[in-house]
CSV table of C-alpha atoms in Angstrom, one decimal:
chain,number,residue,atom,x,y,z
A,5,ALA,CA,0.1,-50.3,-0.2
A,6,LEU,CA,3.8,-50.1,-0.9
A,7,PRO,CA,5.3,-49.6,-3.3
A,8,GLN,CA,3.1,-46.7,-4.5
A,9,LEU,CA,3.2,-46.0,-8.2
A,10,GLY,CA,3.7,-42.8,-10.1
A,11,VAL,CA,4.5,-40.7,-7.1
A,12,SER,CA,7.9,-39.6,-8.2
A,13,GLN,CA,6.3,-37.7,-11.1
A,14,ALA,CA,3.7,-35.8,-9.1
A,15,ASP,CA,4.3,-32.0,-9.1
A,16,ILE,CA,3.0,-31.8,-5.5
A,17,ILE,CA,2.5,-34.6,-2.9
A,18,TYR,CA,0.3,-33.7,0.0
A,19,GLU,CA,0.7,-36.2,2.9
A,20,VAL,CA,-2.1,-36.0,5.6
A,21,LEU,CA,-3.3,-38.2,8.4
A,22,ALA,CA,-6.2,-40.6,7.8
A,23,GLU,CA,-7.4,-43.1,10.4
A,24,GLY,CA,-5.3,-44.9,13.0
A,25,GLY,CA,-2.2,-42.8,12.6
A,26,ILE,CA,-1.6,-43.8,9.0
A,27,THR,CA,-1.2,-41.2,6.3
A,28,ARG,CA,-2.4,-41.0,2.7
A,29,MET,CA,-0.8,-39.1,-0.2
A,30,LEU,CA,-2.6,-36.9,-2.6
A,31,GLY,CA,-0.7,-36.4,-5.8
A,32,VAL,CA,-1.2,-33.3,-8.0
A,33,TYR,CA,-0.2,-33.6,-11.6
A,34,GLN,CA,0.0,-30.7,-14.0
A,35,SER,CA,0.4,-33.3,-16.8
A,36,VAL,CA,0.2,-37.1,-16.6
A,37,GLU,CA,1.8,-37.8,-20.0
A,38,GLY,CA,4.4,-40.5,-19.6
A,39,VAL,CA,3.6,-41.0,-15.9
A,40,GLY,CA,2.7,-44.7,-16.2
A,41,THR,CA,0.6,-46.5,-13.6
A,42,ILE,CA,-0.7,-44.4,-10.7
A,43,GLY,CA,-1.8,-45.9,-7.4
A,44,SER,CA,-3.0,-47.4,-5.4
A,45,VAL,CA,-6.0,-45.2,-5.5
A,46,ARG,CA,-7.8,-45.0,-2.2
A,47,SER,CA,-11.0,-43.5,-0.7
A,48,SER,CA,-11.8,-39.9,-0.2
A,49,ARG,CA,-12.1,-37.7,2.9
A,50,PRO,CA,-13.4,-34.0,3.0
A,51,TYR,CA,-9.9,-32.5,3.6
A,52,TYR,CA,-8.4,-34.2,0.5
A,53,LEU,CA,-11.3,-32.6,-1.5
A,54,GLU,CA,-10.4,-29.2,-0.1
A,55,LEU,CA,-6.8,-29.7,-1.3
A,56,ALA,CA,-8.0,-30.7,-4.7
A,57,LEU,CA,-10.4,-27.8,-4.9
A,58,GLY,CA,-7.5,-25.4,-4.1
A,59,HIS,CA,-6.0,-26.4,-7.5
A,60,ASP,CA,-9.3,-26.4,-9.4
A,61,ALA,CA,-8.3,-30.1,-10.0
A,62,VAL,CA,-10.1,-33.2,-11.3
A,63,TYR,CA,-10.1,-35.5,-8.4
A,64,LEU,CA,-9.7,-39.3,-8.8
A,65,HIS,CA,-10.6,-41.6,-5.9
A,66,ALA,CA,-11.9,-45.1,-5.0
A,67,GLY,CA,-14.8,-44.7,-2.5
A,68,GLY,CA,-15.0,-42.4,0.4
A,69,SER,CA,-16.5,-41.6,3.7
A,70,PRO,CA,-20.2,-40.6,3.8
A,71,ASP,CA,-19.1,-37.0,4.6
A,72,ALA,CA,-16.8,-37.0,1.6
A,73,TYR,CA,-19.6,-38.1,-0.7
A,74,SER,CA,-21.9,-35.4,0.7
A,75,LYS,CA,-19.2,-32.7,0.2
A,76,ILE,CA,-18.5,-33.9,-3.4
A,77,LYS,CA,-22.1,-33.0,-4.2
A,78,SER,CA,-22.4,-29.8,-2.1
A,79,TRP,CA,-19.1,-28.4,-3.1
A,80,GLY,CA,-19.4,-29.3,-6.8
A,81,VAL,CA,-16.2,-31.3,-6.9
A,82,THR,CA,-15.3,-32.9,-10.2
A,83,ALA,CA,-14.7,-36.3,-8.7
A,84,LEU,CA,-14.2,-39.6,-10.7
A,85,ASP,CA,-14.9,-42.6,-8.5
A,86,CYS,CA,-13.9,-46.2,-9.1
A,87,VAL,CA,-16.3,-47.6,-6.5
A,88,ASN,CA,-19.6,-45.8,-7.1
A,89,GLY,CA,-19.2,-44.7,-10.6
A,90,PRO,CA,-19.0,-45.9,-14.2
A,91,TYR,CA,-15.2,-45.9,-14.4
A,92,GLU,CA,-14.1,-49.3,-13.1
A,93,GLY,CA,-12.6,-51.3,-15.9
A,94,THR,CA,-11.8,-48.3,-18.0
A,95,LEU,CA,-10.3,-45.3,-16.2
A,96,PHE,CA,-9.6,-47.5,-13.1
A,97,TRP,CA,-8.9,-51.2,-12.8
A,98,ARG,CA,-7.7,-53.6,-10.1
A,99,ASP,CA,-4.1,-54.8,-10.5
A,100,GLN,CA,-4.3,-58.5,-10.0
A,101,TRP,CA,-0.8,-58.9,-8.5
A,102,ARG,CA,-1.5,-56.2,-5.9
A,103,ARG,CA,-5.0,-57.7,-5.3
A,104,LYS,CA,-3.4,-61.1,-4.5
A,105,ASN,CA,-0.3,-60.0,-2.6
A,106,LEU,CA,-1.3,-56.6,-1.0
A,107,GLY,CA,-5.0,-56.9,-0.5
A,108,TYR,CA,-8.2,-55.9,-2.3
A,109,GLU,CA,-8.2,-52.3,-0.9
A,110,HIS,CA,-4.7,-51.6,-2.2
A,111,SER,CA,-5.3,-52.9,-5.8
A,112,VAL,CA,-7.1,-50.0,-7.6
A,113,VAL,CA,-4.8,-48.2,-10.1
A,114,THR,CA,-5.1,-45.8,-13.1
A,115,SER,CA,-2.5,-44.6,-15.5
A,116,GLY,CA,-1.3,-41.5,-17.3
A,117,GLU,CA,-2.2,-43.1,-20.6
A,118,ALA,CA,-5.8,-44.0,-19.4
A,119,ILE,CA,-6.4,-40.5,-18.2
A,120,THR,CA,-5.0,-38.9,-21.4
A,121,THR,CA,-7.0,-41.2,-23.6
A,122,LEU,CA,-10.3,-41.1,-21.8
A,123,PHE,CA,-10.6,-37.6,-20.4
A,124,PRO,CA,-11.5,-36.0,-23.8
A,125,SER,CA,-14.6,-38.2,-24.0
A,126,TYR,CA,-15.9,-37.0,-20.7
A,127,SER,CA,-18.3,-34.1,-20.3
A,128,PHE,CA,-16.9,-32.2,-17.3
A,129,ARG,CA,-15.0,-28.9,-17.6
A,130,GLN,CA,-11.3,-29.7,-18.5
A,131,GLN,CA,-9.9,-26.2,-18.7
A,132,HIS,CA,-9.4,-23.7,-15.9
A,133,GLN,CA,-12.1,-21.0,-15.9
A,134,GLU,CA,-11.1,-17.8,-17.5
A,135,GLY,CA,-9.0,-15.7,-15.2
A,136,TYR,CA,-7.8,-18.6,-13.0
A,137,THR,CA,-4.2,-18.3,-11.9
A,138,TYR,CA,-2.1,-20.4,-9.5
A,139,ASP,CA,-0.8,-17.7,-7.2
A,140,MET,CA,2.6,-19.1,-6.3
A,141,ALA,CA,6.0,-17.5,-7.0
A,142,PHE,CA,9.0,-19.7,-7.9
A,143,ALA,CA,12.7,-18.9,-8.3
A,144,GLU,CA,15.6,-20.8,-9.7
A,145,ASN,CA,17.2,-20.8,-6.3
A,146,GLY,CA,14.6,-21.2,-3.7
A,147,ALA,CA,16.8,-21.5,-0.6
A,148,PRO,CA,15.3,-19.3,2.0
A,149,GLY,CA,18.5,-18.3,3.7
A,150,GLY,CA,17.6,-19.6,7.1
A,151,GLU,CA,19.0,-22.3,9.4
A,152,ALA,CA,20.5,-25.6,8.2
A,153,ALA,CA,18.1,-28.3,7.0
A,154,GLN,CA,20.3,-31.1,5.7
A,155,SER,CA,18.0,-33.6,7.4
A,156,VAL,CA,14.4,-33.0,8.3
A,157,THR,CA,12.4,-35.4,10.5
A,158,VAL,CA,8.6,-35.0,10.3
A,159,PRO,CA,6.4,-37.0,12.8
A,160,PHE,CA,2.8,-37.4,11.7
A,161,SER,CA,1.9,-39.9,14.5
A,162,ASP,CA,3.2,-42.6,16.7
A,163,TYR,CA,2.9,-44.8,13.6
A,164,LYS,CA,4.4,-42.7,10.8
A,165,THR,CA,7.4,-40.4,10.6
A,166,GLY,CA,8.8,-39.0,7.4
A,167,LEU,CA,12.5,-38.3,6.8
A,168,PHE,CA,13.8,-35.8,4.2
A,169,THR,CA,17.5,-35.8,3.4
A,170,TYR,CA,19.1,-33.1,1.3
A,171,ASP,CA,21.2,-34.2,-1.6
A,172,ALA,CA,23.5,-31.3,-2.6
A,173,ASP,CA,24.4,-32.8,-5.9
A,174,THR,CA,20.8,-32.8,-7.1
A,175,GLY,CA,19.4,-30.0,-4.9
A,176,LEU,CA,16.6,-32.4,-3.9
A,177,TYR,CA,15.2,-33.7,-0.6
A,178,LEU,CA,15.2,-37.5,-0.8
A,179,VAL,CA,12.2,-39.0,1.0
A,180,SER,CA,12.3,-41.9,3.3
A,181,GLU,CA,9.6,-43.6,5.5
A,182,TYR,CA,9.5,-46.7,7.8
A,183,GLY,CA,13.3,-46.7,7.8
A,184,GLN,CA,13.6,-47.1,4.0
A,185,PRO,CA,13.7,-44.9,0.9
A,186,TYR,CA,10.2,-43.9,-0.4
A,187,VAL,CA,10.4,-45.3,-3.9
A,188,ASP,CA,8.2,-45.2,-7.0
A,189,GLY,CA,7.2,-48.8,-7.8
A,190,ASN,CA,7.2,-48.0,-11.5
A,191,SER,CA,10.9,-47.2,-11.7
A,192,GLY,CA,12.4,-48.0,-8.3
A,193,GLU,CA,13.4,-44.3,-8.1
A,194,GLN,CA,13.5,-42.7,-4.7
A,195,VAL,CA,11.1,-39.7,-4.5
A,196,GLY,CA,13.0,-36.4,-4.5
A,197,VAL,CA,11.6,-32.9,-4.2
A,198,THR,CA,12.9,-29.4,-4.3
A,199,ASN,CA,10.5,-27.9,-1.8
A,200,LEU,CA,9.4,-29.3,1.6
A,201,LEU,CA,6.6,-27.6,3.4
A,202,ILE,CA,5.3,-28.6,6.9
A,203,LEU,CA,2.0,-27.3,7.9
A,204,LYS,CA,0.8,-27.6,11.5
A,205,THR,CA,-2.9,-27.7,12.2
A,206,ARG,CA,-5.6,-29.1,14.3
A,207,CYS,CA,-6.4,-32.8,13.6
A,208,ALA,CA,-9.2,-34.3,15.7
A,209,ASN,CA,-11.1,-37.5,16.0
A,210,ILE,CA,-14.7,-37.3,14.9
A,211,PRO,CA,-16.8,-38.1,18.0
A,212,GLY,CA,-18.6,-41.4,17.7
A,213,ASP,CA,-17.1,-42.3,14.3
A,214,GLU,CA,-16.8,-46.1,14.3
A,215,TYR,CA,-13.9,-46.1,11.9
A,216,GLY,CA,-11.8,-43.5,13.8
A,217,ARG,CA,-12.1,-40.9,11.0
A,218,ILE,CA,-10.7,-37.5,11.8
A,219,THR,CA,-11.1,-33.8,10.8
A,220,VAL,CA,-8.2,-31.7,9.5
A,221,ASP,CA,-8.5,-28.0,9.8
A,222,LEU,CA,-7.1,-26.4,6.6
A,223,THR,CA,-7.9,-22.8,7.4
A,224,GLY,CA,-4.4,-21.8,8.4
A,225,GLY,CA,-1.6,-21.9,10.9
A,226,GLU,CA,2.2,-22.0,11.3
A,227,GLY,CA,4.9,-24.3,9.9
A,228,TRP,CA,8.2,-24.5,8.2
A,229,PHE,CA,9.6,-24.3,4.6
A,230,ALA,CA,12.8,-26.1,3.6
A,231,CYS,CA,14.7,-25.7,0.3
A,232,GLY,CA,18.3,-25.9,-0.8
A,233,GLY,CA,19.4,-27.3,2.6
A,234,GLN,CA,17.9,-24.3,4.6
A,235,TYR,CA,14.6,-23.7,6.4
A,236,VAL,CA,12.6,-20.9,7.8
A,237,PRO,CA,9.3,-20.7,9.8
A,238,ILE,CA,6.2,-19.8,7.8
A,239,ARG,CA,2.6,-19.0,8.1
A,240,TRP,CA,-0.1,-20.4,5.9
A,241,GLU,CA,-3.8,-20.0,5.2
A,242,LYS,CA,-6.5,-21.4,2.9
A,243,GLY,CA,-10.0,-20.2,2.1
A,244,PHE,CA,-12.7,-22.7,2.7
A,245,PRO,CA,-13.3,-24.9,0.9
A,246,ASN,CA,-11.9,-24.0,-2.5
A,247,GLY,CA,-9.2,-21.4,-1.7
A,248,GLN,CA,-5.6,-21.9,-2.7
A,249,LEU,CA,-3.0,-22.6,0.0
A,250,ARG,CA,-1.1,-19.4,0.5
A,251,TYR,CA,2.3,-19.2,2.3
A,252,CYS,CA,4.2,-16.3,3.7
A,253,THR,CA,7.3,-15.9,5.8
A,254,ALA,CA,7.2,-15.0,9.5
A,255,ASP,CA,7.3,-11.3,8.6
A,256,GLY,CA,4.4,-11.6,6.2
A,257,ALA,CA,6.2,-11.6,2.8
A,258,PRO,CA,4.9,-14.0,0.2
A,259,LEU,CA,6.9,-17.2,0.2
A,260,VAL,CA,9.0,-17.9,-2.9
A,261,LEU,CA,9.5,-21.6,-3.7
A,262,GLY,CA,12.3,-23.3,-5.7
A,263,GLN,CA,11.5,-24.4,-9.3
A,264,GLY,CA,10.6,-28.1,-9.0
A,265,ARG,CA,8.4,-30.5,-7.2
A,266,SER,CA,7.0,-30.0,-3.7
A,267,TYR,CA,6.1,-32.2,-0.8
A,268,VAL,CA,3.6,-30.8,1.7
A,269,CYS,CA,3.3,-32.5,5.1
A,270,VAL,CA,0.1,-31.6,7.0
A,271,VAL,CA,0.8,-32.6,10.7
A,272,PRO,CA,-1.0,-32.2,14.0
A,273,LEU,CA,-0.3,-29.3,16.3
A,274,ASN,CA,1.7,-31.5,18.7
A,275,SER,CA,4.1,-32.6,15.9
A,276,ASN,CA,7.5,-30.9,16.1
A,277,ALA,CA,9.7,-31.3,13.1
A,278,THR,CA,13.5,-31.5,13.7
A,279,PHE,CA,16.2,-30.0,11.5
A,280,SER,CA,19.9,-30.7,11.4
């Protein structure tokens, strides 16, 4: 799937396990103007739907598990599907270079221009409901005043480990994976974020699932928050299925993030991040 496209401009990237120890990223965009190509777009799972619902977001995907399709209906998710929907060839298309060189399943893309152009012609709700607020506090300096976090290693599985290296000149954590910088294929730019959140939770195989699909418990747990080269332990919770993720410090005070982009790693309970 690499390089992924448009990821450096996502306001939030959620990285969560899928099957076989691999991960997938869910990008949240407040605006897609000027983003360029976005992809590759992959198939849905119920826990990605929960994350999208927490933002009252429009969810774009290409296929999904049977359970995900069931939850899209029962939870009322505004979900635009390339595979089983009327959107292929307009909102989504298959990049022919990626199809030839990376495989059919890695070829679906969309773009900020396509979304901006086509969304006004669609009939779903495109404004937040009256009274909706995103309950998160931000500060110009979000460093939490904890221990040093110049380098953070985040194991997701035996297959995937993320590395976040703090760059004091920019105030960003630069993201690496598979021993290389995690770059946006549109620009060649390494993804950099102000806030790094690591959420530990129960991830379990679905008994009898022939594809090795998993469940991810997003109701709450413990984790860590890093910003400005420092980190602290945190607690987090999320109402099911459409509640917002809420973060607090170990003593229960609401967490304050730094102004900028965020990267949220959702990892199994046996994953232990290391900080140096």
